[in-house]
PDB file of N, CA and C in Angstrom:
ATOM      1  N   UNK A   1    -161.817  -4.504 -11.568  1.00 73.00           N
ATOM      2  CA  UNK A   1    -160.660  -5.262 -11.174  1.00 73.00           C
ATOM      3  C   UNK A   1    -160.985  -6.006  -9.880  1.00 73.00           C
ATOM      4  N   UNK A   2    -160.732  -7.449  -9.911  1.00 78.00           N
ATOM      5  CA  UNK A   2    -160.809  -8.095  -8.771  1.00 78.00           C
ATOM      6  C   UNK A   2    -159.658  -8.442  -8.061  1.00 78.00           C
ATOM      7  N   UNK A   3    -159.398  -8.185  -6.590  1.00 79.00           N
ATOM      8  CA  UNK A   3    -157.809  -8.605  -6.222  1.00 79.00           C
ATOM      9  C   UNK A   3    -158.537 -10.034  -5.068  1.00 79.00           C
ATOM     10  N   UNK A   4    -157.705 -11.295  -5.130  1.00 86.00           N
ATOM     11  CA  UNK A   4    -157.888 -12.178  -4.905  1.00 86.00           C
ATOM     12  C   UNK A   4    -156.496 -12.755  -3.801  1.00 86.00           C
ATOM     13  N   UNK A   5    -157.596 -12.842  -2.379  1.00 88.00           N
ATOM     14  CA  UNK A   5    -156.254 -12.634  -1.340  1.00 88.00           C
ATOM     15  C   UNK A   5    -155.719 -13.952  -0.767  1.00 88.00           C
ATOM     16  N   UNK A   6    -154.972 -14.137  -0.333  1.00 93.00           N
ATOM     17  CA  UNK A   6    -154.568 -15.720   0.601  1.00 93.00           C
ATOM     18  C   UNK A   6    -153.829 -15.449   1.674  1.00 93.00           C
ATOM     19  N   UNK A   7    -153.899 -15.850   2.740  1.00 93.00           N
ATOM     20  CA  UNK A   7    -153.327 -15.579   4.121  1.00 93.00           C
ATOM     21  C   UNK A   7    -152.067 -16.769   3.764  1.00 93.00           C
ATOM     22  N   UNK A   8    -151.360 -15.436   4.105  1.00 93.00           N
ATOM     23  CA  UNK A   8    -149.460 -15.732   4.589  1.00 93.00           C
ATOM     24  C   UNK A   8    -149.502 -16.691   5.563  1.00 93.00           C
ATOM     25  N   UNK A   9    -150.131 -16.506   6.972  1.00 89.00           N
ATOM     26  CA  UNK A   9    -149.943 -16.974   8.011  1.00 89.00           C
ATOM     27  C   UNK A   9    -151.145 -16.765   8.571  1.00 89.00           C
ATOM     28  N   UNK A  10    -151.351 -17.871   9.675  1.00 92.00           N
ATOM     29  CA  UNK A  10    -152.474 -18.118  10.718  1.00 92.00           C
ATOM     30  C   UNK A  10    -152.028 -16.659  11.803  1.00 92.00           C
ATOM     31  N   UNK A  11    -153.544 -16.010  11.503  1.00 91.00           N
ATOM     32  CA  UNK A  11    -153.883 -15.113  12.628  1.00 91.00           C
ATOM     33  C   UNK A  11    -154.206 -15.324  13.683  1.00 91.00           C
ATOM     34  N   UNK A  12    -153.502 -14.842  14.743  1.00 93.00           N
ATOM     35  CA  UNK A  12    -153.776 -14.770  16.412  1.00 93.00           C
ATOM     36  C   UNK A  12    -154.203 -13.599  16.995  1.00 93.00           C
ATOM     37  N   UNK A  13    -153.889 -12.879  16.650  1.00 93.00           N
ATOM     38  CA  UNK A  13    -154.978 -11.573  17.081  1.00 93.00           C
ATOM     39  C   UNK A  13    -155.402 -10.822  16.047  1.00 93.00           C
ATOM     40  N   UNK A  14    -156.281 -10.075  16.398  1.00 93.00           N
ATOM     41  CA  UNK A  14    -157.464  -9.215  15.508  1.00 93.00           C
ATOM     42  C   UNK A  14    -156.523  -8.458  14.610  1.00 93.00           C
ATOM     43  N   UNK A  15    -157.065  -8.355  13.499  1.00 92.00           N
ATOM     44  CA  UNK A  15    -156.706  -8.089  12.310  1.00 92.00           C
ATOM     45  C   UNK A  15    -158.143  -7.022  11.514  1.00 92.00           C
ATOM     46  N   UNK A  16    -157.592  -5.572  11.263  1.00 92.00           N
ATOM     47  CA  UNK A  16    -158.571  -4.975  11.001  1.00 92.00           C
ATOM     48  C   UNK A  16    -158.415  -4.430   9.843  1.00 92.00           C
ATOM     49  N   UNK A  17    -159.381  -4.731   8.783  1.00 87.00           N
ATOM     50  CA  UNK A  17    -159.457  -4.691   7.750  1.00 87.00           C
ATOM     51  C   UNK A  17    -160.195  -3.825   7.379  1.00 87.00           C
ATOM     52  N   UNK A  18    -159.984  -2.319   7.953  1.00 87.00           N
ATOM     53  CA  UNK A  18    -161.519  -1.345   7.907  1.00 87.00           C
ATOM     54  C   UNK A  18    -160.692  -0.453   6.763  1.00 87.00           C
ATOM     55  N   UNK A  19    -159.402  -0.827   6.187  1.00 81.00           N
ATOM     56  CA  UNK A  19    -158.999   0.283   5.298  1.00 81.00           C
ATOM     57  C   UNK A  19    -158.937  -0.117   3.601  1.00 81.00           C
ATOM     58  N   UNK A  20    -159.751  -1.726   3.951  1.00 80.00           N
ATOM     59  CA  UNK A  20    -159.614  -2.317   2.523  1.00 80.00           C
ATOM     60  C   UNK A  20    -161.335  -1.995   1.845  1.00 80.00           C
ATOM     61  N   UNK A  21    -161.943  -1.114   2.812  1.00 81.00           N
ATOM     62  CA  UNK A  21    -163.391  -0.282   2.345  1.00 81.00           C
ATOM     63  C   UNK A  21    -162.875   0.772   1.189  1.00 81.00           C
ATOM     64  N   UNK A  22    -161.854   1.192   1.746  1.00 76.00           N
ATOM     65  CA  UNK A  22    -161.572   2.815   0.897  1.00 76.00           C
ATOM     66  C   UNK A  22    -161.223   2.458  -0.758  1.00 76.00           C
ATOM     67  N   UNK A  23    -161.214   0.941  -1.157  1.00 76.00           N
ATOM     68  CA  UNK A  23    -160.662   0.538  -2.676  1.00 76.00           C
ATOM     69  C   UNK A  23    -161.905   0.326  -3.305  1.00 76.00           C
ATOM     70  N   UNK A  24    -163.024   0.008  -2.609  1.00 77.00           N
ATOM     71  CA  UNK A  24    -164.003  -0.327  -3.479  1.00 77.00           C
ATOM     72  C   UNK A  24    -164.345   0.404  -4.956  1.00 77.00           C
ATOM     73  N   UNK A  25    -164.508   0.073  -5.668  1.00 76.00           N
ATOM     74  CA  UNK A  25    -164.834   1.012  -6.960  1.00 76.00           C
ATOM     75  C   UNK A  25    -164.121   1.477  -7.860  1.00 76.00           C
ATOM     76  N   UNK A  26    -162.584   1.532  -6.859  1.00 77.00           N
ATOM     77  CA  UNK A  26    -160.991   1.995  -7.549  1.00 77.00           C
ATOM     78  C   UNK A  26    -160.356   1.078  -8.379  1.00 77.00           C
ATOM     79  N   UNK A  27    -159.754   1.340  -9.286  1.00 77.00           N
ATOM     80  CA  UNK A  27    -158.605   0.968  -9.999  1.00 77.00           C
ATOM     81  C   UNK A  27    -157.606   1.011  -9.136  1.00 77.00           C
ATOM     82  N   UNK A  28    -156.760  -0.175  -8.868  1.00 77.00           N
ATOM     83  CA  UNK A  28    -155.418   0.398  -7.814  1.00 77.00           C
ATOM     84  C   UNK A  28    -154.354  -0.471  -8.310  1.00 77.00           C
ATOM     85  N   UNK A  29    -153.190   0.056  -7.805  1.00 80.00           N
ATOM     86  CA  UNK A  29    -151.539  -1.218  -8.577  1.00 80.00           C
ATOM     87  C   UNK A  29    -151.014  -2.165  -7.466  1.00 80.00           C
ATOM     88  N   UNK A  30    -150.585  -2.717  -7.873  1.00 83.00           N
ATOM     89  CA  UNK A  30    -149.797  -3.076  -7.003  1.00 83.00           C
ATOM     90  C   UNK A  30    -148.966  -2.776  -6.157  1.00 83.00           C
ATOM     91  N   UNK A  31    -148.261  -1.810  -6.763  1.00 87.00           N
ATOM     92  CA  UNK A  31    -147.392  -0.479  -5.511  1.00 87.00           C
ATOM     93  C   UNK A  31    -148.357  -0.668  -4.470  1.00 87.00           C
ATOM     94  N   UNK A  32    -149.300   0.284  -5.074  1.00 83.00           N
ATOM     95  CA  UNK A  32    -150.581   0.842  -4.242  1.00 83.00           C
ATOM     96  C   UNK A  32    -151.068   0.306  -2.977  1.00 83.00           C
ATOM     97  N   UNK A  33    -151.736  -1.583  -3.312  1.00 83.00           N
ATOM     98  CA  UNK A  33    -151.979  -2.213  -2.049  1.00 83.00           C
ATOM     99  C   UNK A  33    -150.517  -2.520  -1.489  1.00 83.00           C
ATOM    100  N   UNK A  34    -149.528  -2.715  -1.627  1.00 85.00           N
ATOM    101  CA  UNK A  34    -148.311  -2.665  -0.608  1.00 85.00           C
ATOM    102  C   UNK A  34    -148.597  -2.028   0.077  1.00 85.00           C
ATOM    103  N   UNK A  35    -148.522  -0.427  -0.112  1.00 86.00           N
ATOM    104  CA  UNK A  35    -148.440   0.474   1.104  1.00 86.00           C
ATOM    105  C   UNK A  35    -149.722   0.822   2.190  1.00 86.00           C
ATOM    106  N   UNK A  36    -150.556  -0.231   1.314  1.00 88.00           N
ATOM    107  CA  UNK A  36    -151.536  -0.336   2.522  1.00 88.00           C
ATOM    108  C   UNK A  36    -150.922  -0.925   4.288  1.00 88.00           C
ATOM    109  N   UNK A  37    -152.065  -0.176   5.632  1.00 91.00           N
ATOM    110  CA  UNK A  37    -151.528  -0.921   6.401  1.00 91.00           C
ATOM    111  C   UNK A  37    -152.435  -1.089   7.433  1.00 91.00           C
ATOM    112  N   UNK A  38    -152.373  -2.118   7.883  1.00 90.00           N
ATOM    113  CA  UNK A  38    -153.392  -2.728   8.657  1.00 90.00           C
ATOM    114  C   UNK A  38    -153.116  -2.755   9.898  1.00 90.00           C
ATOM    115  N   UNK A  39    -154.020  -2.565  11.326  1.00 94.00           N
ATOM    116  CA  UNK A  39    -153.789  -2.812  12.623  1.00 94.00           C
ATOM    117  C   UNK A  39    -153.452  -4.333  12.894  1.00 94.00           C
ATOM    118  N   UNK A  40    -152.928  -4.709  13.511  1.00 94.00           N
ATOM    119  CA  UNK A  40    -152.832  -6.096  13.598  1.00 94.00           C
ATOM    120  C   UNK A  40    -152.269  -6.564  14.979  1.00 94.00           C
ATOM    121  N   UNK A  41    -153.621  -6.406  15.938  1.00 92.00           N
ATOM    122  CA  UNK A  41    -153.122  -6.678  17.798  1.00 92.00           C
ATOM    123  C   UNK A  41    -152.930  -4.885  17.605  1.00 92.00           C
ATOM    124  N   UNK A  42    -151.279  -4.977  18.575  1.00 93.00           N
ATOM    125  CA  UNK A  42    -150.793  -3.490  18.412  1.00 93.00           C
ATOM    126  C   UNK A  42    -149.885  -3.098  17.690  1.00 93.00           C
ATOM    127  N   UNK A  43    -149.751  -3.368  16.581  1.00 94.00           N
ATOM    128  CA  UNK A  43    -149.235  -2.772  15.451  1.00 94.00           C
ATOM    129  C   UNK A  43    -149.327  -2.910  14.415  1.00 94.00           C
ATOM    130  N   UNK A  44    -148.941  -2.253  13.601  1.00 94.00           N
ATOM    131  CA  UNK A  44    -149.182  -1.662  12.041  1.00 94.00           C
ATOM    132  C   UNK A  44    -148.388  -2.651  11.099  1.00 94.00           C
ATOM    133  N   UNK A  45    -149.035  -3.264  10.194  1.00 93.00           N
ATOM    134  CA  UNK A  45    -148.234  -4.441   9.073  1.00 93.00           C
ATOM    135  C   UNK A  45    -148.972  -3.881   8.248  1.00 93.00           C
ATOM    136  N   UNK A  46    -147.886  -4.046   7.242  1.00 92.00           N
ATOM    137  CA  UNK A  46    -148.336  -4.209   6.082  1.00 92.00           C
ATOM    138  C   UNK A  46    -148.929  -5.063   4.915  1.00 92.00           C
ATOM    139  N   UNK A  47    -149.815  -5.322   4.027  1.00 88.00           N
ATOM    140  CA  UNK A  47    -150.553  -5.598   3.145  1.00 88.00           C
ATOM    141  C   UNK A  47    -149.349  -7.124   2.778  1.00 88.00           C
ATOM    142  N   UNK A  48    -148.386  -6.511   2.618  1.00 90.00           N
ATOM    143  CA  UNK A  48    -147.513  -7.911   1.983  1.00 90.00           C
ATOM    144  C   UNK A  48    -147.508  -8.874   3.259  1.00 90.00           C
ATOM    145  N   UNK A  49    -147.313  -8.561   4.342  1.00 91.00           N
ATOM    146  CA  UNK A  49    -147.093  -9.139   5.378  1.00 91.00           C
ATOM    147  C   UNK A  49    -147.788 -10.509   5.947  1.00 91.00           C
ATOM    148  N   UNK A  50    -149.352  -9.918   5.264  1.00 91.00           N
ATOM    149  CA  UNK A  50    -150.478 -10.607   6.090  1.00 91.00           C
ATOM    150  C   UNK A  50    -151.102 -11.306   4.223  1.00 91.00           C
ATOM    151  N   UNK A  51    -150.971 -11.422   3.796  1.00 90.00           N
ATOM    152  CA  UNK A  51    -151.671 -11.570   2.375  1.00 90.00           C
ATOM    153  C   UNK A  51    -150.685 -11.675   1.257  1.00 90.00           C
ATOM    154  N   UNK A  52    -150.719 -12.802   0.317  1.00 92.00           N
ATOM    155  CA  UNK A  52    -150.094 -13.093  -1.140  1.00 92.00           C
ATOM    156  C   UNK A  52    -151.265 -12.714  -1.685  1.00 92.00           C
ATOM    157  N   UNK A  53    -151.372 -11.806  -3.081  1.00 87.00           N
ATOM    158  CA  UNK A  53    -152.601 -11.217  -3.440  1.00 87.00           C
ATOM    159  C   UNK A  53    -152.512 -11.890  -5.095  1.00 87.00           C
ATOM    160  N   UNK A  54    -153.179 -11.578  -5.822  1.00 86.00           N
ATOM    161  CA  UNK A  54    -153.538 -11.446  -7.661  1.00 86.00           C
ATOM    162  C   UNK A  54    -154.368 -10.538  -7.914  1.00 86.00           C
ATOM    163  N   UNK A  55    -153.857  -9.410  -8.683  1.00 82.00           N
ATOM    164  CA  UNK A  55    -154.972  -8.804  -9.295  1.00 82.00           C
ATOM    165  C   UNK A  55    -155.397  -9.165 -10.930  1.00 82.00           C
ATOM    166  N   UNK A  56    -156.667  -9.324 -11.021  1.00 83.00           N
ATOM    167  CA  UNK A  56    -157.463 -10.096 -11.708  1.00 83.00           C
ATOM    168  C   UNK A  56    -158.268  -8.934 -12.413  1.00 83.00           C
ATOM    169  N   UNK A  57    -158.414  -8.796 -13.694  1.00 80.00           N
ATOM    170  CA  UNK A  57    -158.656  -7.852 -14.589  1.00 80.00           C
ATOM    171  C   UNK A  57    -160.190  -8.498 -14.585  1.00 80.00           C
ATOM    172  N   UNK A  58    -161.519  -7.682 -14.756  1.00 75.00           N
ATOM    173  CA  UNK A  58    -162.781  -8.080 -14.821  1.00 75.00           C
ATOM    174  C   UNK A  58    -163.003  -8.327 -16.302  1.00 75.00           C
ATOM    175  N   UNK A  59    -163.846  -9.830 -16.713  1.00 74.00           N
ATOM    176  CA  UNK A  59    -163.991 -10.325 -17.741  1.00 74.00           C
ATOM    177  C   UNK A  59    -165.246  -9.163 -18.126  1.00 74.00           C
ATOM    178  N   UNK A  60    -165.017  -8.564 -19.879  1.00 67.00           N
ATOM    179  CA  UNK A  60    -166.207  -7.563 -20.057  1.00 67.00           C
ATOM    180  C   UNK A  60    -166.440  -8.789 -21.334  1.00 67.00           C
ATOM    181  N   UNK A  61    -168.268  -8.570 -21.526  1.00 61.00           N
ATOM    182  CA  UNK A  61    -168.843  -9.670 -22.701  1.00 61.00           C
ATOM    183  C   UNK A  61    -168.877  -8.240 -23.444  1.00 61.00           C
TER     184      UNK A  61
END
């Protein structure tokens, strides 16, 4: 599964993306990345906040 991201809005401070490591390899829903949450400056946002996403099913031949 590929999820395919687009920024909501122009970032001004650091934005840390060290918790979008832990999906690699996973199957995950959509629920799922919602409740992801990211540092962002000094505080905590969430996945919807910072990102309009698609998850994209992998083409098998």
């Amino acid at each position: 599964m590929k999820v395919v991201l687009k920024l909501k809005k122009e970032l001004n401070k650091i934005l840390d993306l060290r918790s979008l490591s832990n999906l690699n390899g996973k199957s995950i829903s959509t629920k799922e990345l919602c409740k992801i949450k990211f540092l962002y400056g000094r505080r905590f946002v969430s996945f919807e906040e910072i990102f309009s996403f698609k998850l994209l099913q992998d083409k098998k031949i």
